[in-house]
Amino acid sequence: MNVNDSEVILSVLQDNGYALTEDIEEADVILANTCSIRDNAEQRIWGRIDQFKIQKKKRNVVIGIVGCMAERLKDELLKAVDIVAGPDSYRTLPQLLEAVRPDAPQINVLLSHEETYADISPVRMDKNGISAFISIMRGCNNVCSYCIVPYTRGRERSRDAHTIVREAQELWANGYKEVTLLGQNVDSYNWEGQDGNVNFAQLLEMVAAVNPGLRVRFSTSHPKDISDEVIHTMAKHDNICKHIHLPVQSGSSIMLDKMRRKYDREWYLERVEKIRSVMPDCGITTDVIAGFSGETEQDHQATLTLMEQVVFDSAFMFAYSERPGTLASKKYPDDIPYDVKTARLNEIIALQGRMSLKSNEKEIGKVMTVMVEGPSKKNKEELCGRASSNKMCVFPSRGEQPGDICQVIVDSVTSATLICRRLD
Ligand code: 5AD
Ligand code: SF4
């Protein structure tokens, strides 16, 4: 999401005469787009600010912090940098840059109920020109008790469906082969147009119809909101990739309740079953938090047994990081000792390694339709690319280019990769 936001920022700035440089020594303005989701993300930015200040000693350069950390820390950051701009203020960056002086730092951290940057065409920063992000909504109306996002990104708003489709059409016309629709909770997408509402399943359908050759992905799904309609829409269209990122956070219903996720273990398992009954080969990935407030050994074991039951293809796994201002920070003490949290996280990571391998082993002998991303990192004679399920495949090259589609058969696997031979 931040990559896409940076592309919006670049678009706004280019329209005002700025240009991107790869060389920090050459920059007149340095902007860091930031994340507040865990404390370590913020700590890295403080380290970066120190590096930027070295540049400032050498020459006159404007330093700006944009994004969630700007929104969260506001004036506190203004003591350290020249510009502080929150996620809904990017249109005003040219004015902020115009007004900034050594003794007059500039700040805009107003959150909006309407801003979706719908009319701004992001300037794509990826190198290969085949896969692009499209933001379909901003903000989040959930109040997961551990999460800072609703405070830094504001209320949920859905972007005009027609501008989303137009963006996908333009990308296709410019040679892009894959789009990923982005939102904190895509299943609650709901745009109220003049001729009626568009929900997420309908939006998926509209984007899939742009061209049968355009691959459509999306992230992130919320277990409480993912509907049968979305699942059936995915199944209906070959070009909607069969992958769902479905963060579970915990396998313990007690923890899920305290996290305010609004589903329990049984509900989650039912959704997984439903997905697999409609799309047996659908990739399912997840996010897990270890060591949330009050988590007992029994709760932790419930997470492990859920992971064993579901066999996720892959997972992002985190130690709970208390975020100031969240409901959890006010109501629930961050009471799991560091070494217990770390030990549980390590157990979760080790188990997921085994589950990823197990999930990949099931693919041996199956045919995968892969979109080439480029040469494999390890062997230049080989290509790499993702299957519909989002699994990474490597296979011998016949000179195909990024964006080409190849049919391959899975020969052997590691926990991270399917090693394939050519079918064609
Ligand atoms: N501590 C640890 N992980 C968190 N996440 C969100 N907030 C926190 C937090 N305070 C994780 C969740 C979410 C992912 C994007 O980040 O797993 O799904
Ligand atoms: Fe945070 Fe929950 Fe919203 Fe995801 S759904 S961004 S975890 S509040």
Short mmCIF file of C-alpha atoms in Angstrom, two decimals, residues 304 307 317 343-356:
data_model
loop_
_atom_site.label_atom_id
_atom_site.label_comp_id
_atom_site.label_asym_id
_atom_site.label_seq_id
_atom_site.Cartn_x
_atom_site.Cartn_y
_atom_site.Cartn_z
CA LEU A 304 -0.28 -23.85 16.30
CA MET A 307 -1.94 -23.62 11.45
CA MET A 317 4.38 -13.72 11.48
CA ALA A 343 10.02 -18.23 21.77
CA ARG A 344 6.37 -18.47 20.65
CA LEU A 345 7.07 -16.51 17.48
CA ASN A 346 9.99 -18.80 16.69
CA GLU A 347 7.81 -21.85 17.21
CA ILE A 348 5.20 -20.36 14.86
CA ILE A 349 7.85 -19.57 12.24
CA ALA A 350 9.34 -23.08 12.44
CA LEU A 351 5.91 -24.70 12.14
CA GLN A 352 5.01 -22.50 9.16
CA GLY A 353 8.24 -23.61 7.45
CA ARG A 354 7.06 -27.23 7.74
CA MET A 355 3.53 -26.32 6.62
CA SER A 356 4.82 -24.40 3.57
#
